[in-house]
Coordinates of C-alpha atoms and ligand atoms in Angstrom, one line a residue:
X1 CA 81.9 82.4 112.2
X2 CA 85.2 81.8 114.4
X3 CA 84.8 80.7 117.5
X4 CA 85.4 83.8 120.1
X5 CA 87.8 83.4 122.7
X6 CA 88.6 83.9 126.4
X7 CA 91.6 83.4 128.1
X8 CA 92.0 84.3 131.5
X9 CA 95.5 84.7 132.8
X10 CA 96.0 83.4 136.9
X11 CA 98.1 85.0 139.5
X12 CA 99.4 82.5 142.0
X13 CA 100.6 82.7 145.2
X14 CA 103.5 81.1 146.5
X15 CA 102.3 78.1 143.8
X16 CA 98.3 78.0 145.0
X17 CA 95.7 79.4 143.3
X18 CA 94.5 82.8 145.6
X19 CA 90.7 83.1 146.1
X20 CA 91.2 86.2 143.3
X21 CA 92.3 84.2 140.4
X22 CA 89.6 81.7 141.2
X23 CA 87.0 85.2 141.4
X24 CA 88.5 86.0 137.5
X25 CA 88.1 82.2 136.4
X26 CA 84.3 82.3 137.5
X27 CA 84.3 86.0 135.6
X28 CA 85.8 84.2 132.6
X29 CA 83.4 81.1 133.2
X30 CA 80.5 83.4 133.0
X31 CA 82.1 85.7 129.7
X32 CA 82.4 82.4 127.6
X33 CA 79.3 81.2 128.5
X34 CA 77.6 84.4 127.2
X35 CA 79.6 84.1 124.0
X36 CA 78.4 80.3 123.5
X37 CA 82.2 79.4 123.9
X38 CA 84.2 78.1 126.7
X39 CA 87.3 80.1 129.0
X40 CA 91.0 78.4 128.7
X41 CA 93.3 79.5 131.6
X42 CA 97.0 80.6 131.5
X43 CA 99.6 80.4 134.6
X44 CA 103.1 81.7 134.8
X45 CA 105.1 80.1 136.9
X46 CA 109.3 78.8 137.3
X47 CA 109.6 75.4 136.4
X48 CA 110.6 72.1 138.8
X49 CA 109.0 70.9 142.1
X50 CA 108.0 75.1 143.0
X51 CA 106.7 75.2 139.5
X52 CA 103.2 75.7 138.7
X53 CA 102.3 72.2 137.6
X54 CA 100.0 71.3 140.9
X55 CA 98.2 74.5 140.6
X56 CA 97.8 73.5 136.8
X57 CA 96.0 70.6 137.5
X58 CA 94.2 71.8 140.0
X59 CA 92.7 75.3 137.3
X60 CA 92.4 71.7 134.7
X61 CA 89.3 70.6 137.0
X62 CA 87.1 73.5 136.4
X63 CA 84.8 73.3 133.3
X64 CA 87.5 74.9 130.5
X65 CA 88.4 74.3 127.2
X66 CA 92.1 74.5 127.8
X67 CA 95.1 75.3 130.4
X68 CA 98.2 76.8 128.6
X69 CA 101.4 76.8 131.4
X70 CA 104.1 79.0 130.6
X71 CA 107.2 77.6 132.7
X72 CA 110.8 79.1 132.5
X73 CA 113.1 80.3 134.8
X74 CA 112.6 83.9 134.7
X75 CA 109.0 83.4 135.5
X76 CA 109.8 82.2 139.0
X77 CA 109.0 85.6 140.4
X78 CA 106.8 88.0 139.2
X79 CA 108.6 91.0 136.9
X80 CA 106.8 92.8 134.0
X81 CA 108.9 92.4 131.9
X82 CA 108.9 88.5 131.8
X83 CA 105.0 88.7 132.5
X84 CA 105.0 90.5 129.3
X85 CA 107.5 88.7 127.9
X86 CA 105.8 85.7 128.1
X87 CA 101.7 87.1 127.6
X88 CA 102.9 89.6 124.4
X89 CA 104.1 86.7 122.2
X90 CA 101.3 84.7 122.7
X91 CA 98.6 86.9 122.9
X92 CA 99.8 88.1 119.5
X93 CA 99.5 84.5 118.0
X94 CA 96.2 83.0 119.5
X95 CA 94.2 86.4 119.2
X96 CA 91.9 85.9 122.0
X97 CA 88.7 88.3 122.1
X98 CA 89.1 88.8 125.7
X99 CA 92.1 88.1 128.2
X100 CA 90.7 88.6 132.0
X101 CA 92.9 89.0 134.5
X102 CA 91.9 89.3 138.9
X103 CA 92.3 93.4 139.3
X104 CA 95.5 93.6 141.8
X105 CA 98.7 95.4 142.4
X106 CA 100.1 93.1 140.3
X107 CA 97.9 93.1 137.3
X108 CA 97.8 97.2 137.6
X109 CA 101.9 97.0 137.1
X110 CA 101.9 95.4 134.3
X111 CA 98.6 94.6 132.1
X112 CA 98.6 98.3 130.8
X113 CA 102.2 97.9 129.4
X114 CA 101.0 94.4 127.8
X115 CA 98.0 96.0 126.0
X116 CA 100.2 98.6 124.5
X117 CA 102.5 96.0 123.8
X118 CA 100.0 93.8 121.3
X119 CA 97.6 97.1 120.4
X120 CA 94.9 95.3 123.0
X121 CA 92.2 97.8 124.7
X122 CA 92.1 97.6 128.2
X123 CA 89.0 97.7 130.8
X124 CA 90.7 97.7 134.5
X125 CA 88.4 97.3 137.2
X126 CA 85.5 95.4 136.1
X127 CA 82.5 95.0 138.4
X128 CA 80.4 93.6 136.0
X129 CA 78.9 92.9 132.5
X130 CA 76.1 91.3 130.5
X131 CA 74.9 91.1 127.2
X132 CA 71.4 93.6 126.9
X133 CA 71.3 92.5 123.4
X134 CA 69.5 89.3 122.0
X135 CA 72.5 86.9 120.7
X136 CA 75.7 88.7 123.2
X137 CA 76.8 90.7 120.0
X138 CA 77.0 93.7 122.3
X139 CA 78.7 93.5 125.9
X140 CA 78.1 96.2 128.4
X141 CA 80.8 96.7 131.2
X142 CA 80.6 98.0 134.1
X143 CA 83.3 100.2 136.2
X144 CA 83.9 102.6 138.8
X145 CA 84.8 105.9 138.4
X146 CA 85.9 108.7 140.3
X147 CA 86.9 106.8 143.6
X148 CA 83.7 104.7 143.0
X149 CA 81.4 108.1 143.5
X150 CA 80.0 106.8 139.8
X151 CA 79.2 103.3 138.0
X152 CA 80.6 103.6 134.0
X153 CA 78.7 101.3 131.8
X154 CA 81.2 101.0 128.8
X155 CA 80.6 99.5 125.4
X156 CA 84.3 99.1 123.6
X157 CA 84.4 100.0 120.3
X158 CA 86.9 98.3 117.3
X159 CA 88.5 95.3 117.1
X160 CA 91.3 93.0 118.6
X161 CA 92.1 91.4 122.1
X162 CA 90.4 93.6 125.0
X163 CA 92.1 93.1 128.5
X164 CA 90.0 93.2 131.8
X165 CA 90.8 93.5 135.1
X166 CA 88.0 92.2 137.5
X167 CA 87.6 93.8 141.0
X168 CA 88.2 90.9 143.7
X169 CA 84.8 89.3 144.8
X170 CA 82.4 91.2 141.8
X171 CA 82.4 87.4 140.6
X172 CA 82.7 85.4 143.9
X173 CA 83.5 81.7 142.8
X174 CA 81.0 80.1 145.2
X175 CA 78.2 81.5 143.3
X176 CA 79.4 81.6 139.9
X177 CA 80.3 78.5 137.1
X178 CA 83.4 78.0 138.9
X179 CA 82.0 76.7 142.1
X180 CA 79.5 74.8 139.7
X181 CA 82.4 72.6 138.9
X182 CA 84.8 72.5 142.4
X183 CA 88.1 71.0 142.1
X184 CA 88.0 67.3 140.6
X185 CA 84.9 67.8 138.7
X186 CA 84.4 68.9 135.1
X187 CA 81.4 69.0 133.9
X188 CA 81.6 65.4 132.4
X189 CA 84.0 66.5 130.2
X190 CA 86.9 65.3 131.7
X191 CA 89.7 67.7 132.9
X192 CA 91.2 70.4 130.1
X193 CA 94.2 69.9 128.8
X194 CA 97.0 71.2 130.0
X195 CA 99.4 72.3 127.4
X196 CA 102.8 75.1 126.9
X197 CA 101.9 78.1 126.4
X198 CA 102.4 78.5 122.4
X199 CA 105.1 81.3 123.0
X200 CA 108.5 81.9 122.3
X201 CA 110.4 81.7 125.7
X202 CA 113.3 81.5 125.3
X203 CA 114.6 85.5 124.9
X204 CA 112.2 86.6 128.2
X205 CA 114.4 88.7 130.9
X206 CA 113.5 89.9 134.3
X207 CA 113.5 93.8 134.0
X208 CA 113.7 93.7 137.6
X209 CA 115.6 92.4 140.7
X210 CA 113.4 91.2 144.1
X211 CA 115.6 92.0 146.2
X212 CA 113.3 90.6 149.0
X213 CA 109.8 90.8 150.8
X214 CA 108.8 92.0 153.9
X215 CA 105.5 91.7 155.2
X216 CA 103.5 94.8 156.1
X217 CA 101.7 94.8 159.3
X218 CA 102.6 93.0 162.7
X219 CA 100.2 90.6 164.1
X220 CA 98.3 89.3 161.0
X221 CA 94.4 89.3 161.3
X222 CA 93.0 86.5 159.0
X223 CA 89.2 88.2 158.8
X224 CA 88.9 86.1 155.9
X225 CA 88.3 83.2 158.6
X226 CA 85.8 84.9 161.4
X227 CA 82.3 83.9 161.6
X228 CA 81.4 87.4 162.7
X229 CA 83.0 90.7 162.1
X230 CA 82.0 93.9 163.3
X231 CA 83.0 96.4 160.9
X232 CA 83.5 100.4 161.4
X233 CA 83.5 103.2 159.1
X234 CA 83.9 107.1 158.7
X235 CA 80.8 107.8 160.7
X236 CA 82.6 106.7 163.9
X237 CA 84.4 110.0 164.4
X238 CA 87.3 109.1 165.9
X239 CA 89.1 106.5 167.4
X240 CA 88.9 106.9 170.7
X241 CA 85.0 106.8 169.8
X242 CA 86.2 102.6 169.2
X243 CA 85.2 101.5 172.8
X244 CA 81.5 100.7 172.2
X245 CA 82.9 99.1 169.0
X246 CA 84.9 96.6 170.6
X247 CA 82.6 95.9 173.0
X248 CA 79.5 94.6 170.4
X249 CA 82.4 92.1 168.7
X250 CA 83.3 91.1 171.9
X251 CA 79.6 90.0 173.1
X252 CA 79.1 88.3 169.5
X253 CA 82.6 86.4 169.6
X254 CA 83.6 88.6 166.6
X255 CA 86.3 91.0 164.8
X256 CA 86.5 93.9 164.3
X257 CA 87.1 95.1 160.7
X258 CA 87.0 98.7 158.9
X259 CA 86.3 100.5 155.5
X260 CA 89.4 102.3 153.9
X261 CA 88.7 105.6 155.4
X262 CA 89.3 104.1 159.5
X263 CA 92.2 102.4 157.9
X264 CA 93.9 105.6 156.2
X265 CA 93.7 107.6 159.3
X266 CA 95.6 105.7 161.2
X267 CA 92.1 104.6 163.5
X268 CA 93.2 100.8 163.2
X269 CA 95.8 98.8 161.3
X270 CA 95.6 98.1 157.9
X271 CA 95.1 94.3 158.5
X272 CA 91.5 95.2 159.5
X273 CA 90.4 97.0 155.7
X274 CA 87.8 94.9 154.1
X275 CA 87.2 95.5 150.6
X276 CA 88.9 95.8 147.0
X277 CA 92.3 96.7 148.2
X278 CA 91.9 94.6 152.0
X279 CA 90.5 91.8 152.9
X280 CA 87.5 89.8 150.9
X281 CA 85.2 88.1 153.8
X282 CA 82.1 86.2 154.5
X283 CA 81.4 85.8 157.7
X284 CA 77.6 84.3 159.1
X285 CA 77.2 88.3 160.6
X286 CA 78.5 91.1 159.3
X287 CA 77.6 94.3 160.9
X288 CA 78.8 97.6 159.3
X289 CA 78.7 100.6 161.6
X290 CA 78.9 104.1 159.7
X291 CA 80.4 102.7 156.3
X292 CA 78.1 104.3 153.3
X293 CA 78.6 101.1 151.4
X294 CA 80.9 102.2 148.4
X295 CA 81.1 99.4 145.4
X296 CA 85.0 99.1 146.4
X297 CA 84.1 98.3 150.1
X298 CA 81.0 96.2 149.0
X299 CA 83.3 93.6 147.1
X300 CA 85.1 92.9 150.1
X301 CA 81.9 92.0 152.4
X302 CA 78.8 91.4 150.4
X303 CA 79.3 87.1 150.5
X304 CA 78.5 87.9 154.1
X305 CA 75.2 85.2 154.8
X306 CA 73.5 88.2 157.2
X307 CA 74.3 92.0 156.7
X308 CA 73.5 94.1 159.3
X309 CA 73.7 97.9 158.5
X310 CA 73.8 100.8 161.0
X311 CA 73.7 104.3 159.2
X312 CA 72.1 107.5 160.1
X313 CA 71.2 108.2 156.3
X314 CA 68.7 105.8 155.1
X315 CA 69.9 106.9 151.6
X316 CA 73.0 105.2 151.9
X317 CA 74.2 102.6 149.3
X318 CA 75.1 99.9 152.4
X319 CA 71.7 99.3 152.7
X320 CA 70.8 97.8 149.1
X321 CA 72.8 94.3 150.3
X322 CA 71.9 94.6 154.0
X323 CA 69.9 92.2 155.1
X324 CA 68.5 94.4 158.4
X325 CA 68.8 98.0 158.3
X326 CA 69.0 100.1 161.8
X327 CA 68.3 103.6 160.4
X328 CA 70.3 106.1 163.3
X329 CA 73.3 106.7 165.2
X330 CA 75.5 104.6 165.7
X331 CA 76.9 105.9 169.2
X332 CA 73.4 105.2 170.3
X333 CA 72.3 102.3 168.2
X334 CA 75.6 99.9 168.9
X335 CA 75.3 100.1 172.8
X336 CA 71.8 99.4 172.7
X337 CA 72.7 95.9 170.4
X338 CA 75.5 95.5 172.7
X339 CA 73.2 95.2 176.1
X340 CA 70.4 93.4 173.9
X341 CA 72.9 90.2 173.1
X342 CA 74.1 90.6 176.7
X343 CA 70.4 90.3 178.0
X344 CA 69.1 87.4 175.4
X345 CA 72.2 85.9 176.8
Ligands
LIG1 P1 82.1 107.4 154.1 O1 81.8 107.1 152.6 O2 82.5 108.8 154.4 O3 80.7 107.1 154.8 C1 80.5 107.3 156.2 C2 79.1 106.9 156.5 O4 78.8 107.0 157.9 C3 78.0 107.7 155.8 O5 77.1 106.9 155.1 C4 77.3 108.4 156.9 O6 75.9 108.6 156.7 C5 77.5 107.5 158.1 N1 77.5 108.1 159.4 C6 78.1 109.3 159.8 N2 77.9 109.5 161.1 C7 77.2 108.5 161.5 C8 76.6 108.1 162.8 N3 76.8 108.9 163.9 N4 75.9 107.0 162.9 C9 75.6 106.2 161.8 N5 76.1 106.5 160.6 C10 76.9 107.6 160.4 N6 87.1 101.4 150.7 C11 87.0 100.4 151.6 O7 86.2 100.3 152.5 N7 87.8 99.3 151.3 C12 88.7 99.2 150.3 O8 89.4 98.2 150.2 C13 88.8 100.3 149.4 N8 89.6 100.3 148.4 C14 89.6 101.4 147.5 C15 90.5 101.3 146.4 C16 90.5 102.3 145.5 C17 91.3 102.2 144.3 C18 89.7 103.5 145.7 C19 89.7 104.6 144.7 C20 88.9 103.6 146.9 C21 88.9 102.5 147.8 N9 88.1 102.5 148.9 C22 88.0 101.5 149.7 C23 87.4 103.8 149.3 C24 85.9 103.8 149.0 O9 85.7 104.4 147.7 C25 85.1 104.7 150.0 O10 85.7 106.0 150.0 C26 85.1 104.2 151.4 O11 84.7 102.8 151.4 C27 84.2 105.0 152.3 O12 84.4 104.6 153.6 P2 83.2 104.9 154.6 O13 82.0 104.2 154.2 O14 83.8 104.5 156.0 O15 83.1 106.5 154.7

């Protein structure tokens, strides 16, 4: 039997490797392992002292089998169509089983067009998977549906390459294999090689022209740093109901963040939104006031060390990762906490 494959492909920022891509490499870490094989990385990147070769060496230290670097010039920025150009060829050549990729705007622009490209199926979204089965012959996914209202479990059916998409923080790299083997080490092996990507490079275009960035948001919030964050949801009501809000992060020395709801109507900025499509956090405290706790929200928070949930329904998803659950209203429950820390201080 041939031995069963998984790549997984890394999106980079500005040459590092992002805390996503290092969530998919633990994803891929864990896939292998469950197929008895081990995960080989893939970076796209322009070539020369911005190139990829730092971040390379740096994916090389993590327990794989194999880093394959595609450099070239139209890979400097991200387009599809030299994403694709790139991914199509080779994918088509090596025939990985599975090709995971970390679930962002990115990936969603252009992993659909490379499936259809080389016939691949395509799971975006991932949240999780194991192998119910003795011997892994059978993988169960798991995805949400319907704005996260539902959990899919999906078996795919028929052959070739499957491409996955996995939700930021669903395989957080500080508890999975990738944190096993930080930066330098390699499981005694000795770092992967680092080798081209076996692709034909030289016909890949741009399809697009950058014509520049611009960052959205003023003052930027890095949540991704506090120690504790006080975070607000829907049940508030309003924001001029924010006050008492403000007040609890103030006594704890915290910020304030929100679920997508607050964020969407315009309650705070959209630096604040923790979850799949905001920030990812861990602070020591995280307290979530009026936030029901859906899977795409949970991503972003659940590496928190203490969760503190405030909900008036006690049959609300936020409680099944919150450490200490205050069953009531918030308006009443988060002045009371408020003059509690003031008093034990
Ligand atoms: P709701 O689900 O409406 O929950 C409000 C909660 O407040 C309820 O549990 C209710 O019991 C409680 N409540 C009401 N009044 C009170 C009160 N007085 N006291 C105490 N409790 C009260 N969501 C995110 O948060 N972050 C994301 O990054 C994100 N990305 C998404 C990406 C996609 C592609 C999609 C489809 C959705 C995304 N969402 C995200 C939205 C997510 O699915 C949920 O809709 C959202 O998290 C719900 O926000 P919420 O908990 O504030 O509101």
């Amino acid at each position: 039997m041939t031995a069963r494959r998984v790549w997984v492909v890394l999106q980079l920022k500005e040459g590092q490797v992002p805390r996503v891509s290092w969530d998919a490499v633990a994803a891929a870490q864990r896939l292998a392992g469950l197929l008895g094989t081990r995960a080989e990385a893939v970076l796209l990147g322009g070539g020369g002292p911005t190139g990829v070769a730092a971040a390379a060496r740096e994916v090389a230290g993590r327990d794989l089998a194999a880093v394959h670097v595609a450099e070239h010039e139209a890979l400097r920025g991200y387009t599809p169509g030299a994403y694709i150009g790139a991914l199509a060829p080779a994918l088509r050549e090596a025939r990985p089983d599975f090709v995971l990729f970390p679930h962002t705007y990115q990936t969603v622009d252009y992993v659909p067009r490379l499936a259809q490209a080389v016939g691949a199926g395509l799971l975006p979204e991932v949240t999780g998977f194991d192998a119910p089965a003795e011997g892994a012959g059978e993988l169960l996914w798991t995805r949400p549906v319907l704005g996260g209202k539902l959990q899919a479990r999906v078996r795919i059916k028929g052959d070739g390459p499957v491409l996955v998409s996995v939700q930021a923080g669903a395989f957080p790299a500080e508890s999975g294999a990738a944190a096993a083997a930080p930066p330098g080490s390699d499981g005694g092996r000795g770092p992967a090689e680092i080798k081209p990507l076996a692709a034909d490079l030289s016909a890949i275009r741009p399809d697009r022209e950058i014509l520049g960035y611009e960052e959205v948001g003023g003052s930027q919030v890095d949540l991704s740093k506090a120690e504790v964050i006080v975070a607000v949801g829907r049940g508030l009501g309003g924001p001029e109901k924010l006050g008492p809000i403000e007040e609890l992060a103030r006594a704890l020395g915290g910020e304030i963040g929100a679920s997508r709801p607050v964020i969407d109507s315009g309650w705070l900025p959209r630096e604040r939104q923790i979850g799949s499509s905001g920030q990812t956090v861990a602070p020591k405290l995280y307290i979530a006031a009026g936030i029901s706790g859906a899977i795409q929200h949970l991503v972003g928070m659940k590496g928190s060390t203490v969760i503190v949930a405030i909900n008036k329904d006690p049959s609300a998803p936020i409680f099944t990762v919150a450490d200490y659950g205050l069953v009531g209203d918030l308006h009443e429950l988060v002045p009371a906490l408020t003059a509690a820390i003031k008093a034990a201080k």
